PDB file of C-alpha atoms and ligand atoms in Angstrom:
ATOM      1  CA  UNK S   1     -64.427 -82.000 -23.512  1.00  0.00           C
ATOM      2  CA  UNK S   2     -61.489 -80.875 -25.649  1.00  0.00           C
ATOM      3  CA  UNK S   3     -59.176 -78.420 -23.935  1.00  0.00           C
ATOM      4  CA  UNK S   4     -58.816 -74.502 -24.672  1.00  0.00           C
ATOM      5  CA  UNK S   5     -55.789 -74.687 -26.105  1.00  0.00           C
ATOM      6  CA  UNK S   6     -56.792 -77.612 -28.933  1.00  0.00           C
ATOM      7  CA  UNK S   7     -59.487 -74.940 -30.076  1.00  0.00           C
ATOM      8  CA  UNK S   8     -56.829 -72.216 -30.072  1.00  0.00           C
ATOM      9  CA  UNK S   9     -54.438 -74.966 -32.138  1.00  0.00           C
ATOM     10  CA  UNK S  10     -58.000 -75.551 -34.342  1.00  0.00           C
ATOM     11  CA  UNK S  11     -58.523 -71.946 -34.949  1.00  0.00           C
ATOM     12  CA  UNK S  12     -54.725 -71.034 -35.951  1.00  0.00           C
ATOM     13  CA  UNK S  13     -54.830 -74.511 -38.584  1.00  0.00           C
ATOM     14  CA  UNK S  14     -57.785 -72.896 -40.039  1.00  0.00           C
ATOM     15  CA  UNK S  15     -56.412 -69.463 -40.558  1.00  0.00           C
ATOM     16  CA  UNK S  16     -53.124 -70.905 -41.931  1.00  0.00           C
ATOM     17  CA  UNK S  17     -54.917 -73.395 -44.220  1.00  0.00           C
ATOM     18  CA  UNK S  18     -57.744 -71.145 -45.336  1.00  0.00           C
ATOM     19  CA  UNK S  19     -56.456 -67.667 -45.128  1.00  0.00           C
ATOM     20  CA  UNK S  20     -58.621 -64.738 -45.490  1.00  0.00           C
ATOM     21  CA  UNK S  21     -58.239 -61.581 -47.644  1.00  0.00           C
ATOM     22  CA  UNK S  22     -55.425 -63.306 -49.335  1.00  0.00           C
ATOM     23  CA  UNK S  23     -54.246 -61.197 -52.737  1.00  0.00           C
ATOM     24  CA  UNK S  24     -53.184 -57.857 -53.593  1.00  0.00           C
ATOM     25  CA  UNK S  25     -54.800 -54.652 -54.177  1.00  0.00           C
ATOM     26  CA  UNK S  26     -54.022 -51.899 -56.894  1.00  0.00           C
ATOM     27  CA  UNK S  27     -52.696 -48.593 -56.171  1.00  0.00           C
ATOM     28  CA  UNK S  28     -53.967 -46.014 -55.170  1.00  0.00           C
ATOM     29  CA  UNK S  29     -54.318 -48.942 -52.314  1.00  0.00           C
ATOM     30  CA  UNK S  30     -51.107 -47.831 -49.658  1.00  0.00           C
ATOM     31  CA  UNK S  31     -49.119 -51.210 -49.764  1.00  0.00           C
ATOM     32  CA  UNK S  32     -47.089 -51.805 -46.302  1.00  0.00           C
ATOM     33  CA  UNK S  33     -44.267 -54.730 -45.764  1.00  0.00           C
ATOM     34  CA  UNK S  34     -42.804 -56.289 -43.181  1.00  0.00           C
ATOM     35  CA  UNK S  35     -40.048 -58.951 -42.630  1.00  0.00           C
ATOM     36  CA  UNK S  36     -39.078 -61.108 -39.560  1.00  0.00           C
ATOM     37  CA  UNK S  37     -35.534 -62.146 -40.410  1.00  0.00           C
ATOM     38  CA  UNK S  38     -35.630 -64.682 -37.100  1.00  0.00           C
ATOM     39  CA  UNK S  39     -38.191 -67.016 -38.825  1.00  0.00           C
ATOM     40  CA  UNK S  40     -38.277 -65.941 -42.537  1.00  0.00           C
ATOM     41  CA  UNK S  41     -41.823 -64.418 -42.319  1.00  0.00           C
ATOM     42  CA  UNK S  42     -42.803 -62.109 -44.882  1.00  0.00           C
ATOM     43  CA  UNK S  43     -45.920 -60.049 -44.604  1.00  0.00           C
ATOM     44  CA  UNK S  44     -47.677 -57.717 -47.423  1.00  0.00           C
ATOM     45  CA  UNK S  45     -50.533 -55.564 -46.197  1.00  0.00           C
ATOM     46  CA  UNK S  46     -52.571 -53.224 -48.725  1.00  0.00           C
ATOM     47  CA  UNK S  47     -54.709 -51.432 -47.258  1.00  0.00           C
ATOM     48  CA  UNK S  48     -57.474 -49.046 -49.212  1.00  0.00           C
ATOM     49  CA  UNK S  49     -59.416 -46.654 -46.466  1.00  0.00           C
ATOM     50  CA  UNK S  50     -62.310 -44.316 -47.436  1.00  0.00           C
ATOM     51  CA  UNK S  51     -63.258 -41.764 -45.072  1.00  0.00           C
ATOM     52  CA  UNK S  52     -61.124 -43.117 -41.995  1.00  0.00           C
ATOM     53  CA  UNK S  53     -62.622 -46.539 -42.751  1.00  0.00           C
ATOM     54  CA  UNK S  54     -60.494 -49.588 -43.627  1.00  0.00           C
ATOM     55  CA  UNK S  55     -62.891 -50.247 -46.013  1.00  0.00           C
ATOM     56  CA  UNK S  56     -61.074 -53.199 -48.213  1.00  0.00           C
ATOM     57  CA  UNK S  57     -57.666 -54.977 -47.054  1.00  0.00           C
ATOM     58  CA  UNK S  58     -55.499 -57.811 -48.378  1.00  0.00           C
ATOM     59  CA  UNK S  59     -52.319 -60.111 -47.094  1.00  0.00           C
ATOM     60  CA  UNK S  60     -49.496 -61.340 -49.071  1.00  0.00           C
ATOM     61  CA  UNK S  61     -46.363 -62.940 -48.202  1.00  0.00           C
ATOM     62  CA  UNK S  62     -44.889 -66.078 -47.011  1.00  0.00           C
ATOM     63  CA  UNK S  63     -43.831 -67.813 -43.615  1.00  0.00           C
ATOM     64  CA  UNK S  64     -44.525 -69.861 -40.704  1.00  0.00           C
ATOM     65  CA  UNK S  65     -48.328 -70.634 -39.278  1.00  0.00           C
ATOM     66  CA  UNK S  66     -48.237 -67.945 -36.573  1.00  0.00           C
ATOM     67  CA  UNK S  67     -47.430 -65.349 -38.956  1.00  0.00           C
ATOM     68  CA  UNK S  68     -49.270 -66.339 -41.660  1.00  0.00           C
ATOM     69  CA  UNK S  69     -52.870 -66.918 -39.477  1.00  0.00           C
ATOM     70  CA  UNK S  70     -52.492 -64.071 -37.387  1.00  0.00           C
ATOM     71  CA  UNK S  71     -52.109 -61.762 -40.518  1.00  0.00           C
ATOM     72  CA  UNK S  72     -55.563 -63.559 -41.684  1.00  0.00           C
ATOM     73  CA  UNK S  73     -57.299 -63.053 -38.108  1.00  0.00           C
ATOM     74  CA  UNK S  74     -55.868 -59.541 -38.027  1.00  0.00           C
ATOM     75  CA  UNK S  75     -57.250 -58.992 -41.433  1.00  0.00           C
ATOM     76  CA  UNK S  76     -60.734 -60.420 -40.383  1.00  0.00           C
ATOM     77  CA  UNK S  77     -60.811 -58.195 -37.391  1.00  0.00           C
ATOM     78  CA  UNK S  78     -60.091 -54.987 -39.440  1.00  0.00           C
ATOM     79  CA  UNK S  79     -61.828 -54.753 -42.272  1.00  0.00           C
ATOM     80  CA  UNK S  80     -64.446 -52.450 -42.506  1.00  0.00           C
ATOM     81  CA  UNK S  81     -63.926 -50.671 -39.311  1.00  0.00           C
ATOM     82  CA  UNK S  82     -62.448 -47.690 -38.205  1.00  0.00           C
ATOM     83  CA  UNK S  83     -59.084 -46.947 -38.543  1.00  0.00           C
ATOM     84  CA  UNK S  84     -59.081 -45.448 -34.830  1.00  0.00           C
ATOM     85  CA  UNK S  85     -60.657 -49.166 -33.959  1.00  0.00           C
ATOM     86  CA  UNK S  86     -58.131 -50.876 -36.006  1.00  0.00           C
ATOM     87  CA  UNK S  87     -55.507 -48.831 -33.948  1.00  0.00           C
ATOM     88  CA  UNK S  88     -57.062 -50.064 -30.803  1.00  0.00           C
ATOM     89  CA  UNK S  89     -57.074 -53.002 -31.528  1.00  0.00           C
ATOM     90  CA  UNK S  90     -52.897 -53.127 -32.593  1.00  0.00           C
ATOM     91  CA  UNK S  91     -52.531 -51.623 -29.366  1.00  0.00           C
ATOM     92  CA  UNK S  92     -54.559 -54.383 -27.139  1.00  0.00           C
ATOM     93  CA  UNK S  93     -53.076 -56.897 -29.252  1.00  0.00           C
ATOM     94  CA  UNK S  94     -49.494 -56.660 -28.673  1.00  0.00           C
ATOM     95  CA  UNK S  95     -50.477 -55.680 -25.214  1.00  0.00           C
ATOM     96  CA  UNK S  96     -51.711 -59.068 -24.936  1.00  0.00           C
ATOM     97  CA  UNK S  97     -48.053 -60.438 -26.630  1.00  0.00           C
ATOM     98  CA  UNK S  98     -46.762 -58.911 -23.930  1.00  0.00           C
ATOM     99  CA  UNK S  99     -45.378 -55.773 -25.921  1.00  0.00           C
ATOM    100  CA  UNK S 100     -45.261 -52.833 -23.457  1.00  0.00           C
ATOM    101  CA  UNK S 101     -46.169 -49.540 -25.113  1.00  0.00           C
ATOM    102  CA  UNK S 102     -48.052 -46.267 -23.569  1.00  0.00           C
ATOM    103  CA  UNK S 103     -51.170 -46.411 -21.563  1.00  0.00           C
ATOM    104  CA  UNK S 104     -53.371 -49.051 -21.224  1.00  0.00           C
ATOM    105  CA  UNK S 105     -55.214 -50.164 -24.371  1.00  0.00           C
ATOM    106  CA  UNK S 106     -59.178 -50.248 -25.012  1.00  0.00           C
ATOM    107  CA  UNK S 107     -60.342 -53.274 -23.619  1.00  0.00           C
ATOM    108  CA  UNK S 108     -63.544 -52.584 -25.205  1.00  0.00           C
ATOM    109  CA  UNK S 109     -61.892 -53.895 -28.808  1.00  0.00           C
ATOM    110  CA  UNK S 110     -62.726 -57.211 -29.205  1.00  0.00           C
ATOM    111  CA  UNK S 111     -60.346 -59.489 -29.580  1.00  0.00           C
ATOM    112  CA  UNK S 112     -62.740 -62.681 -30.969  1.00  0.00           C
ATOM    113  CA  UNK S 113     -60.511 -65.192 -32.728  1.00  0.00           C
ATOM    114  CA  UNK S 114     -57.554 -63.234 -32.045  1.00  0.00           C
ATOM    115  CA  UNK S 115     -57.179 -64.711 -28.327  1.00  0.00           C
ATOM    116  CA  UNK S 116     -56.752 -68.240 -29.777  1.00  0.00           C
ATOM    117  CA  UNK S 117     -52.624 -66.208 -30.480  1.00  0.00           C
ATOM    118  CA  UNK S 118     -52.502 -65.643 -27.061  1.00  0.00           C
ATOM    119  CA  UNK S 119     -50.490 -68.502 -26.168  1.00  0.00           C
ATOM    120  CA  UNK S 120     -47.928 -67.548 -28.197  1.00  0.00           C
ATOM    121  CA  UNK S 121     -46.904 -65.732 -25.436  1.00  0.00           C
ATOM    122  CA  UNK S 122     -45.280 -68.684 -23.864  1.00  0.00           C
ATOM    123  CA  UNK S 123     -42.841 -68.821 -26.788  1.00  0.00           C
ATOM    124  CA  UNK S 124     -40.976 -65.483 -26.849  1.00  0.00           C
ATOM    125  CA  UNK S 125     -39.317 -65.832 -30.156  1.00  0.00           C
ATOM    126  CA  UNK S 126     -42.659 -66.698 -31.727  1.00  0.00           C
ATOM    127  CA  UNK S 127     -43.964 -63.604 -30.420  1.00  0.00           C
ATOM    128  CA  UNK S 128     -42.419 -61.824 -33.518  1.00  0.00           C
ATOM    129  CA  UNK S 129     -44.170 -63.949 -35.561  1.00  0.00           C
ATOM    130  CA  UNK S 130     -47.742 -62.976 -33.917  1.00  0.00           C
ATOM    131  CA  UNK S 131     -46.827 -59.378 -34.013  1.00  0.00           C
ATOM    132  CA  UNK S 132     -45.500 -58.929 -37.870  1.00  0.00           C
ATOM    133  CA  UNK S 133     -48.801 -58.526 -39.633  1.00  0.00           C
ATOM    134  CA  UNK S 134     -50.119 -56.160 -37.238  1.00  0.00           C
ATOM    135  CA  UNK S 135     -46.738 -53.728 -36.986  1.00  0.00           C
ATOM    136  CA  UNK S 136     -47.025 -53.912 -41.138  1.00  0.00           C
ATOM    137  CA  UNK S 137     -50.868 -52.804 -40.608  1.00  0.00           C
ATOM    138  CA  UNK S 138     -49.388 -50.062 -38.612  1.00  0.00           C
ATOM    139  CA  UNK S 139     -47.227 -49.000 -41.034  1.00  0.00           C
ATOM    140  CA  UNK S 140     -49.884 -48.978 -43.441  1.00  0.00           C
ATOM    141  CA  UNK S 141     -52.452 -46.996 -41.725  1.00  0.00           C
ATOM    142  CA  UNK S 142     -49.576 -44.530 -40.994  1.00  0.00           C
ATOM    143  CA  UNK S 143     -48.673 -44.264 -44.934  1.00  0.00           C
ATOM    144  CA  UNK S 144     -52.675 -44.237 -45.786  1.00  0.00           C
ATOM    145  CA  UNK S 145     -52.867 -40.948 -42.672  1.00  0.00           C
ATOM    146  CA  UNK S 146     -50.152 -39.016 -45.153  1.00  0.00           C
TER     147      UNK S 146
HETATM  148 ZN1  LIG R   1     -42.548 -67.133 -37.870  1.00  0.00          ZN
END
């Protein structure tokens, strides 16, 4: 029976190799960027949300395979839900990366595909790389709330 952590190392190949939402979107769509100078990763988030739904969301950018497939899980996890959910789900996920920030989050977000990062967690200066995407979909859903 193959081990957890060679279906984690399955499920990060596939985001890398086949990522999802890849492209761009047009403005009005809120474009967000973020840059990890301790690996080179480069992460473009545009986001488009209609009535406090993420309703269409794509990645750009460049860099390693944790970066790269956790911006494509994180993208598969958002889109189409709230953006209150979407926040939840930030929140448990860098709890999970071991990123202390207020309260507890909502365990009740589902973290899927996302859990295959967790072990990430035993490489602290990959952690950055995990976290990128999601602190760029922050920053997004902040400039979409103006
Ligand atoms: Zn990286």
């Amino acid at each position: 029976m193959p081990g957890l952590e060679d279906l984690y190392r399955e499920i990060i190949l596939d985001h890398y190799k086949n990522p999802r939402n890849r492209g761009s979107l047009e403005p009005p769509a809120v474009r967000s960027e973020g840059h990890n100078p301790l690996c080179g990763d480069e992460i473009e988030v545009f986001l488009t949300v209609d009535n406090g739904v993420i309703s269409d969301i794509k990645i750009g950018g460049q860099g390693c395979s944790i970066s790269q497939s956790s911006a494509s899980m994180m993208s598969a996890a958002v889109k189409g839900k709230p953006v209150a959910e979407a926040r939840a789900l930030i929140h448990r996920f860098k709890h999970m990366m071991s990123i202390d920030e207020d309260g507890e989050p909502d365990t009740s977000a589902p973290l899927g595909d996302l859990e295959a990062l967790q072990g990430v967690v035993k490489f602290p200066v990959r952690i950055k790389c995990a976290v990128l995407s999601w602190n760029t979909l922050a920053e997004g859903l902040d400039i979409a709330a103006e």
